[in-house]
């Protein structure tokens, strides 16, 4: 479904439909910046490169010829732009070599990209945490703070942070279980009855 | 039951520590026990791992300001476009005179005059840019001043500012970010008003049918002159940030008030702020910003109050929010909407 949506947007973009162009931009911009940042370790430069790339795509839209997945095309382009940038700047040779090596490896856009549906689900799930728990979780995940730092910042005990983080993780898991199932089925096809097995375990324990 | 719950929560605590508090010193055995207690299979554990990554990715991606980035890209593709597109159509030599003539007789033709100026020789040395049903952002004038045009707006300026004034004229509504130049004041002719500045940003609203000219200042200092003033009348106003100057044609008077409209520049930024704003007023703003027609099926709806902030959201989204907030139903499409009480 996603493939056809991208395809449609791409065809419209080629015809000069700015709205389709904007949709693609909004859908992939953050993920592409995040991806570019892996090579550049500078999120500002990463953003500049991705923006520049989109402007170029718009300018040469009539000449675009994407045969494969649009998503892959975009991510490949970002990678190439980053590599050009790195060579251009002649960043320290060793570092550049390291990056080049990483960049020559296969990559999976889905390590960087989230579907809109999933973004909404995660957002909603985090929003539905009790305020204090949400704050603690945000400090950990958004600000990258350690448990100890969170405890100090909020003037609570590390024990409390531990308990709240555990409950937050449990909540997310329960809330997003079907999504998580879906994610894994892509990788391990044999697994499909997580729910019922979990159910049995619950019964035997009580 | 309660005890089970408690035990399980302890297990989750351990799991969370193992992923979220890296140097927490949990032994492999402890972790294994917790996993065994919570999960019934290895793949469930893998699922959790995936989930944790996706949630972290979610926060990572939140760091990027997509709206701002899009605004930049949008400006670039509009100012750089070298081919026709729906928003801006350019004139090339040959057809230039005819197309300009069409603009004058009032046909809905969009023209980007900036490029015209360089590509073709219209008239002597003036450039005209006209917007129709779409906002044209960030036209750059020869002196480095930026102008954004609201819909159905026309600006005329010289290809090169010669002499000791920078003079332009507008019809419609425009937002100016004037490049400071003390030696060369910037002067805007808008209907019967003349607006003089020394480097500032402000908004001029001078649609001919409005029978008045409005100037709202964001930064800097602006002088507004009434060119048609009688000798005994005030013919000049000095405006500072937050001021609004109005030249009313009917009474031929210049008035200074403080600007109450937080959304005066929303047609350009699409940032709308409503603080207990009546639905009537909300709709008036939406109509202006999104260039659509919205009506209320029942006059009682006029007085509903909305508090919300929308930073460059699509109209559909905003209408959905209004729908859900007030239990209304939106009908219509393509620029014509009616809000009704949900039946």
XYZ file of C-alpha atoms in Angstrom:
549
model
C 0.000 0.000 0.000
C 2.796 2.302 0.957
C 4.625 1.499 -2.215
C 1.729 2.532 -4.382
C 1.209 5.711 -2.395
C 4.802 6.759 -2.991
C 4.522 5.778 -6.607
C 1.475 7.954 -7.031
C 3.129 10.911 -5.330
C 6.162 10.459 -7.514
C 4.142 10.429 -10.723
C 2.279 13.556 -9.644
C 5.541 15.210 -8.696
C 6.875 14.547 -12.170
C 3.844 16.339 -13.529
C 4.716 19.336 -11.403
C 2.240 18.777 -8.573
C 3.703 20.751 -5.709
C 1.353 19.218 -3.162
C 2.574 15.735 -3.964
C 6.102 17.031 -3.647
C 5.283 18.493 -0.257
C 3.732 15.218 0.882
C 6.874 13.314 0.003
C 8.940 15.951 1.731
C 6.921 15.824 4.928
C 6.876 12.071 4.934
C 10.601 11.523 4.567
C 12.357 14.720 5.611
C 13.118 13.877 9.253
C 14.128 10.319 8.494
C 16.449 11.427 5.723
C 18.065 14.017 7.992
C 18.541 11.381 10.639
C 20.124 9.100 8.049
C 22.396 11.856 6.715
C 23.426 12.705 10.235
C 24.880 9.205 10.603
C 27.497 10.121 8.016
C 28.017 13.752 8.873
C 27.579 13.862 12.648
C 26.245 17.369 12.193
C 22.502 17.682 12.101
C 22.558 21.200 10.686
C 24.639 20.200 7.705
C 22.458 17.125 7.366
C 19.358 19.296 7.152
C 20.964 21.603 4.622
C 21.914 18.695 2.425
C 18.479 17.142 2.539
C 16.805 20.467 1.770
C 19.168 21.117 -1.091
C 18.476 17.668 -2.414
C 14.739 18.239 -2.381
C 15.144 21.532 -4.204
C 17.172 19.712 -6.858
C 14.570 17.001 -7.130
C 11.936 19.634 -7.742
C 14.045 21.415 -10.330
C 14.761 18.316 -12.333
C 11.429 16.642 -11.655
C 10.613 16.201 -15.317
C 13.842 14.297 -15.843
C 13.341 12.023 -12.842
C 13.304 8.377 -13.591
C 12.716 6.237 -10.543
C 12.227 2.632 -11.441
C 12.562 1.097 -8.020
C 11.120 2.145 -4.679
C 10.878 5.881 -4.168
C 11.931 5.480 -0.571
C 15.122 3.696 -1.557
C 15.813 6.229 -4.240
C 15.560 9.088 -1.729
C 17.791 7.415 0.806
C 20.357 6.446 -1.812
C 20.434 10.035 -3.025
C 20.953 11.318 0.486
C 23.825 8.939 0.952
C 25.456 10.067 -2.285
C 25.008 13.708 -1.424
C 26.590 13.116 1.953
C 29.536 11.352 0.410
C 30.059 14.192 -2.029
C 29.939 16.601 0.824
C 32.492 14.634 2.785
C 34.879 14.354 -0.139
C 34.345 17.956 -0.936
C 35.342 19.046 2.513
C 38.236 16.657 2.692
C 37.464 15.766 6.227
C 40.342 14.038 7.969
C 41.264 11.147 5.811
C 40.880 8.427 8.348
C 37.445 9.543 9.376
C 36.369 9.879 5.772
C 37.578 6.374 5.076
C 35.621 5.033 7.960
C 32.492 6.763 6.791
C 33.018 5.594 3.237
C 33.267 2.065 4.468
C 30.090 2.299 6.465
C 28.345 3.984 3.603
C 29.274 1.289 1.148
C 27.422 -1.233 3.253
C 23.814 -2.067 2.673
C 21.337 0.015 4.563
C 17.693 -0.318 5.383
C 15.655 2.895 5.123
C 13.265 1.506 7.696
C 15.946 1.818 10.335
C 15.492 5.560 9.920
C 11.945 6.001 8.736
C 8.658 5.673 10.622
C 5.288 5.345 8.963
C 2.821 8.082 9.839
C 0.514 5.569 11.502
C 3.240 4.356 13.780
C 4.292 7.909 14.668
C 0.737 8.631 15.723
C 0.467 5.447 17.726
C 3.709 6.094 19.577
C 2.754 9.696 20.200
C -0.606 8.676 21.573
C 0.856 5.980 23.732
C 3.393 8.344 25.271
C 0.713 10.963 25.786
C -1.417 8.469 27.655
C 1.251 7.846 30.288
C 0.543 9.471 33.674
C 2.206 12.934 33.695
C 5.050 12.140 36.062
C 5.897 8.890 34.325
C 5.764 10.653 30.968
C 8.131 13.334 32.178
C 10.626 10.784 33.421
C 10.395 8.803 30.214
C 10.881 11.915 28.102
C 13.919 12.995 30.074
C 15.400 9.587 29.465
C 14.552 9.160 25.790
C 14.314 12.718 24.512
C 17.106 14.271 26.533
C 19.198 11.113 26.802
C 19.591 11.506 30.550
C 20.805 8.701 32.783
C 18.604 7.434 35.627
C 20.798 9.144 38.172
C 20.616 12.449 36.316
C 16.842 12.226 36.091
C 16.583 11.473 39.797
C 18.737 14.509 40.600
C 16.886 16.764 38.210
C 13.465 15.881 39.592
C 14.611 15.428 43.172
C 13.328 11.868 43.419
C 15.081 8.601 44.178
C 16.744 6.447 41.543
C 14.435 3.666 42.726
C 11.454 5.736 41.660
C 12.999 6.383 38.260
C 13.635 2.661 37.839
C 10.077 1.772 38.748
C 8.545 4.469 36.550
C 10.691 3.562 33.548
C 9.726 -0.080 33.961
C 6.058 0.814 34.028
C 6.471 3.119 31.045
C 8.111 0.386 29.007
C 5.441 -2.090 30.010
C 2.741 0.382 29.008
C 4.284 1.011 25.594
C 4.639 -2.688 25.013
C 0.997 -3.377 25.889
C -0.186 -0.432 23.867
C 1.845 -1.084 20.762
C 1.819 -4.839 20.917
C 0.038 -5.389 17.647
C 2.453 -3.078 15.936
C 5.423 -4.805 17.481
C 3.981 -8.093 16.282
C 3.744 -6.720 12.810
C 7.304 -5.458 12.938
C 8.727 -8.772 13.874
C 6.665 -10.853 11.522
C 8.615 -9.119 8.809
C 11.739 -10.702 10.198
C 10.682 -13.981 11.670
C 7.820 -15.319 9.706
C 7.192 -18.302 11.925
C 5.922 -16.204 14.805
C 2.299 -15.248 14.761
C 0.585 -16.307 17.961
C 2.256 -14.123 20.554
C -1.011 -13.077 22.090
C -2.467 -16.479 22.739
C 0.739 -17.851 24.178
C 1.005 -14.886 26.492
C -2.591 -15.504 27.501
C -1.923 -19.088 28.493
C 1.007 -18.121 30.572
C -1.137 -15.623 32.414
C -3.699 -18.267 33.289
C -1.215 -20.804 34.531
C 0.386 -18.270 36.809
C -2.696 -17.022 38.575
C -2.997 -11.534 41.652
C -1.560 -8.469 43.285
C 1.673 -10.236 44.026
C 1.939 -11.438 40.451
C 1.415 -7.921 39.266
C 4.123 -6.753 41.576
C 6.569 -9.418 40.448
C 5.881 -8.659 36.834
C 6.455 -4.953 37.375
C 9.808 -5.763 38.944
C 10.704 -7.725 35.842
C 9.778 -4.797 33.639
C 11.893 -2.563 35.810
C 14.868 -4.794 35.129
C 14.149 -4.924 31.415
C 13.847 -1.157 31.259
C 17.094 -0.729 33.105
C 18.852 -3.086 30.739
C 17.865 -1.030 27.710
C 17.540 2.468 29.093
C 20.187 2.717 31.779
C 23.200 1.213 30.114
C 25.665 0.961 32.993
C 23.141 -0.344 35.455
C 25.168 -3.463 36.183
C 22.489 -6.063 35.742
C 23.843 -9.581 35.634
C 23.130 -11.743 32.616
C 21.261 -14.204 34.788
C 19.008 -11.593 36.313
C 18.099 -10.327 32.881
C 17.496 -13.807 31.596
C 15.146 -14.532 34.471
C 13.227 -11.355 33.881
C 12.914 -12.123 30.201
C 11.745 -15.620 30.902
C 9.161 -14.307 33.293
C 7.768 -11.694 30.955
C 8.157 -13.276 27.552
C 7.053 -16.625 26.370
C 9.476 -16.779 23.480
C 12.633 -15.305 22.087
C 10.703 -13.522 19.370
C 8.716 -11.581 21.944
C 11.963 -10.369 23.330
C 13.017 -9.395 19.838
C 9.720 -7.562 19.430
C 10.433 -5.496 22.479
C 13.867 -4.704 21.152
C 12.343 -3.471 17.894
C 9.777 -1.448 19.751
C 12.379 0.235 21.916
C 14.283 1.187 18.781
C 11.207 2.575 17.068
C 10.285 4.665 20.084
C 13.801 6.081 20.254
C 13.673 6.737 16.537
C 10.422 8.584 17.115
C 12.164 10.972 19.514
C 15.140 11.274 17.192
C 12.961 12.301 14.255
C 11.090 14.795 16.412
C 14.256 16.868 16.529
C 13.778 17.963 12.951
C 11.505 20.907 12.272
C 9.721 19.778 9.146
C 7.548 22.871 8.845
C 10.461 25.253 8.934
C 12.418 23.123 6.531
C 9.521 22.982 4.124
C 9.145 26.771 4.250
C 12.767 27.096 3.178
C 12.463 24.568 0.382
C 9.201 26.104 -0.771
C 10.762 29.534 -0.979
C 13.669 28.187 -2.930
C 11.645 26.321 -5.467
C 9.490 29.375 -5.997
C 12.287 31.812 -6.383
C 14.415 29.534 -8.492
C 11.838 27.947 -10.688
C 12.866 28.391 -14.234
C 9.922 26.615 -15.731
C 6.248 27.279 -15.541
C 4.450 25.908 -12.609
C 1.009 26.313 -11.163
C 1.923 29.032 -8.739
C 4.009 31.353 -10.793
C 3.969 31.798 -14.471
C 6.661 33.680 -16.194
C 6.637 35.758 -19.260
C 9.110 35.384 -21.994
C 10.053 37.727 -24.728
C 7.479 38.180 -27.418
C 4.465 37.228 -25.388
C 5.399 39.670 -22.677
C 3.335 42.604 -23.819
C 0.218 40.626 -24.410
C 0.374 38.903 -21.073
C 0.973 42.100 -19.182
C -1.951 43.612 -20.986
C -4.019 40.698 -19.822
C -3.025 41.451 -16.272
C -4.180 45.001 -16.647
C -7.573 44.026 -17.951
C -7.955 41.933 -14.876
C -7.697 38.363 -16.082
C -6.569 35.866 -13.523
C -3.099 35.375 -14.824
C -0.233 34.806 -12.493
C 2.926 36.560 -13.425
C 6.266 36.521 -11.785
C 7.680 39.837 -12.778
C 11.024 39.444 -11.163
C 12.183 37.130 -13.861
C 10.311 39.041 -16.478
C 12.434 41.989 -15.661
C 15.577 40.173 -16.468
C 14.372 38.143 -19.326
C 12.363 40.663 -21.242
C 12.159 44.382 -21.693
C 8.753 45.472 -20.577
C 8.100 49.139 -20.682
C 11.185 51.053 -19.766
C 12.669 49.957 -16.532
C 9.874 48.739 -14.298
C 9.018 45.325 -13.049
C 5.611 44.165 -12.045
C 4.794 41.104 -9.982
C 1.218 40.028 -9.528
C -0.228 37.223 -7.459
C -3.650 35.750 -8.011
C -5.076 33.014 -5.851
C -1.793 32.013 -4.300
C 0.538 33.799 -1.928
C 3.892 34.650 -3.499
C 6.629 34.510 -0.903
C 9.889 36.360 -0.695
C 10.348 38.291 -3.879
C 13.691 39.967 -3.620
C 13.940 43.552 -4.803
C 17.112 44.963 -6.363
C 18.224 46.456 -3.037
C 17.893 43.204 -1.092
C 14.490 44.011 0.393
C 12.123 41.051 0.595
C 8.443 41.275 -0.186
C 5.735 38.647 0.189
C 2.491 39.192 -1.660
C -0.863 38.058 -0.387
C -3.386 36.885 -2.964
C -4.493 39.246 -5.706
C -1.742 41.696 -5.065
C 0.423 43.664 -7.423
C 3.720 45.349 -6.801
C 5.639 47.551 -9.206
C 9.252 48.495 -8.717
C 12.161 49.687 -10.853
C 14.744 47.265 -12.165
C 17.283 49.380 -10.433
C 16.757 51.930 -7.702
C 18.265 55.153 -8.979
C 18.186 58.541 -7.269
C 17.920 59.074 -3.556
C 14.718 57.146 -2.912
C 13.715 53.520 -3.272
C 10.144 53.769 -4.536
C 7.670 50.973 -5.160
C 3.913 50.846 -5.406
C 1.461 48.187 -4.371
C -2.148 47.253 -4.690
C -3.388 44.546 -2.363
C -1.560 43.268 0.701
C 2.153 42.746 1.140
C 4.689 42.105 3.847
C 7.947 44.020 3.513
C 11.287 43.283 5.079
C 13.163 46.368 4.097
C 16.913 46.332 3.811
C 18.217 49.203 5.902
C 19.811 52.072 3.996
C 19.826 55.391 5.817
C 20.841 57.336 2.748
C 18.100 55.974 0.583
C 14.692 55.833 2.257
C 12.272 53.187 1.102
C 8.935 54.592 -0.026
C 5.788 52.666 -0.820
C 2.888 54.179 -2.681
C -0.314 52.432 -1.708
C -3.488 54.067 -2.955
C -3.682 57.490 -1.413
C -1.074 56.662 1.212
C 2.639 57.036 1.057
C 4.674 54.958 3.456
C 8.253 55.811 4.211
C 10.725 53.613 6.052
C 14.354 53.339 6.941
C 14.740 49.594 7.354
C 12.090 47.516 9.038
C 9.460 44.879 8.527
C 5.798 45.647 8.288
C 2.612 44.752 6.529
C 0.692 46.988 4.127
C -2.906 46.260 3.282
C -4.179 48.364 0.408
C -6.778 46.464 -1.583
C -8.549 49.047 -3.751
C -12.005 47.712 -2.889
C -11.317 48.093 0.830
C -11.340 51.878 0.485
C -8.643 52.165 3.082
C -4.956 51.482 3.559
C -3.633 49.664 6.611
C -0.036 49.507 7.771
C 1.014 47.241 10.632
C 4.573 47.469 11.885
C 6.504 44.503 13.167
C 9.933 46.058 13.656
C 11.480 49.454 13.045
C 9.820 52.783 12.410
C 7.457 53.773 9.629
C 5.980 57.036 8.473
C 2.583 57.063 6.776
C 1.535 60.050 4.712
C -1.902 60.909 3.407
C -1.222 62.189 -0.082
C -4.784 63.497 -0.393
C -4.878 65.362 2.912
C -6.576 68.774 3.104
C -4.301 71.503 4.453
C -5.924 71.437 7.901
C -5.816 67.659 8.342
C -3.227 65.422 9.907
C -1.262 64.170 6.969
C 1.383 62.145 8.743
C 1.656 59.336 11.262
C 4.716 57.750 12.816
C 4.283 54.075 13.605
C 6.392 51.856 15.851
C 6.163 48.071 16.397
C 2.693 46.999 17.414
C 1.064 50.067 15.849
C -1.502 50.022 13.146
C -2.031 53.036 10.925
C -5.208 53.302 8.874
C -5.994 55.768 6.130
C -9.775 55.748 5.686
C -10.760 57.051 2.271
C -14.365 57.908 3.203
C -13.376 60.386 5.902
C -9.978 61.057 4.351
C -8.484 60.564 7.812
C -5.372 58.954 9.213
C -5.787 56.962 12.424
C -3.321 55.262 14.692
C -4.428 52.337 16.852
C -2.639 49.440 18.432
C -2.767 46.279 16.383
C -5.073 43.740 18.043
C -4.784 41.120 15.362
C -2.134 38.535 16.261
C -2.787 36.854 12.960
C -2.129 39.830 10.725
C 0.767 38.107 9.033
C -0.734 34.611 8.993
C -1.435 34.767 5.257
C 2.343 34.587 4.884
C 3.401 32.352 7.777
C 0.282 30.220 8.157
C 0.803 30.432 11.886
C -2.596 31.037 13.416
C -3.199 31.772 17.068
C -6.665 31.788 18.564
C -7.264 32.761 22.170
C -10.920 32.431 23.031
C -11.582 33.712 19.538
C -15.150 33.597 18.254
C -15.776 31.023 15.565
C -16.886 33.822 13.305
C -13.497 35.480 13.640
C -11.694 32.149 13.290
C -13.438 31.553 10.003
C -12.634 35.032 8.764
C -8.954 34.279 9.412
C -9.089 30.872 7.755
C -10.742 32.373 4.695
C -7.994 34.900 4.384
C -5.091 32.546 4.999
C -6.320 29.629 2.924
C -8.197 31.660 0.334
C -11.457 29.733 0.722
C -15.081 30.479 1.570
C -16.478 29.134 4.828
C -19.934 29.801 6.179
C -21.862 28.850 9.295
C -25.201 27.165 8.831
C -26.544 28.532 12.089
C -25.871 32.050 13.435
C -25.685 30.658 16.965
C -22.349 29.126 16.000
C -20.837 32.600 15.575
C -20.138 32.967 19.253
C -18.443 29.654 19.996
C -14.969 30.345 21.331
C -11.863 28.570 20.123
C -8.437 28.505 21.745
C -5.791 26.844 19.630
C -2.571 27.384 17.783
C -1.877 26.058 14.314
C 1.591 26.308 12.880
C 1.319 25.818 9.175
C -1.229 23.040 9.206
C -3.309 22.098 6.202
C -6.843 23.482 6.219
C -8.341 19.988 6.388
C -6.616 19.381 9.667
C -7.812 22.657 11.189
C -11.376 21.993 10.075
C -11.184 18.550 11.651
C -10.103 20.087 14.943
C -12.990 22.572 14.807
C -15.369 19.758 13.921
C -14.301 17.695 16.895
C -14.057 20.573 19.342
C -17.563 21.816 18.777
C -19.244 18.633 17.584
C -19.816 20.144 14.176
C -19.883 18.744 10.727
C -17.986 20.250 7.825
C -19.521 19.927 4.416
C -18.177 20.932 1.075
C -14.852 20.887 -0.686
C -12.723 22.782 -3.161
C -12.674 26.022 -1.327
C -16.345 26.157 -0.290
C -17.267 24.883 3.138
C -20.271 24.994 5.448
C -20.131 24.253 9.172
C -23.230 22.614 10.592
C -24.352 21.333 13.945
C -23.891 17.589 13.931
C -27.245 15.905 13.552
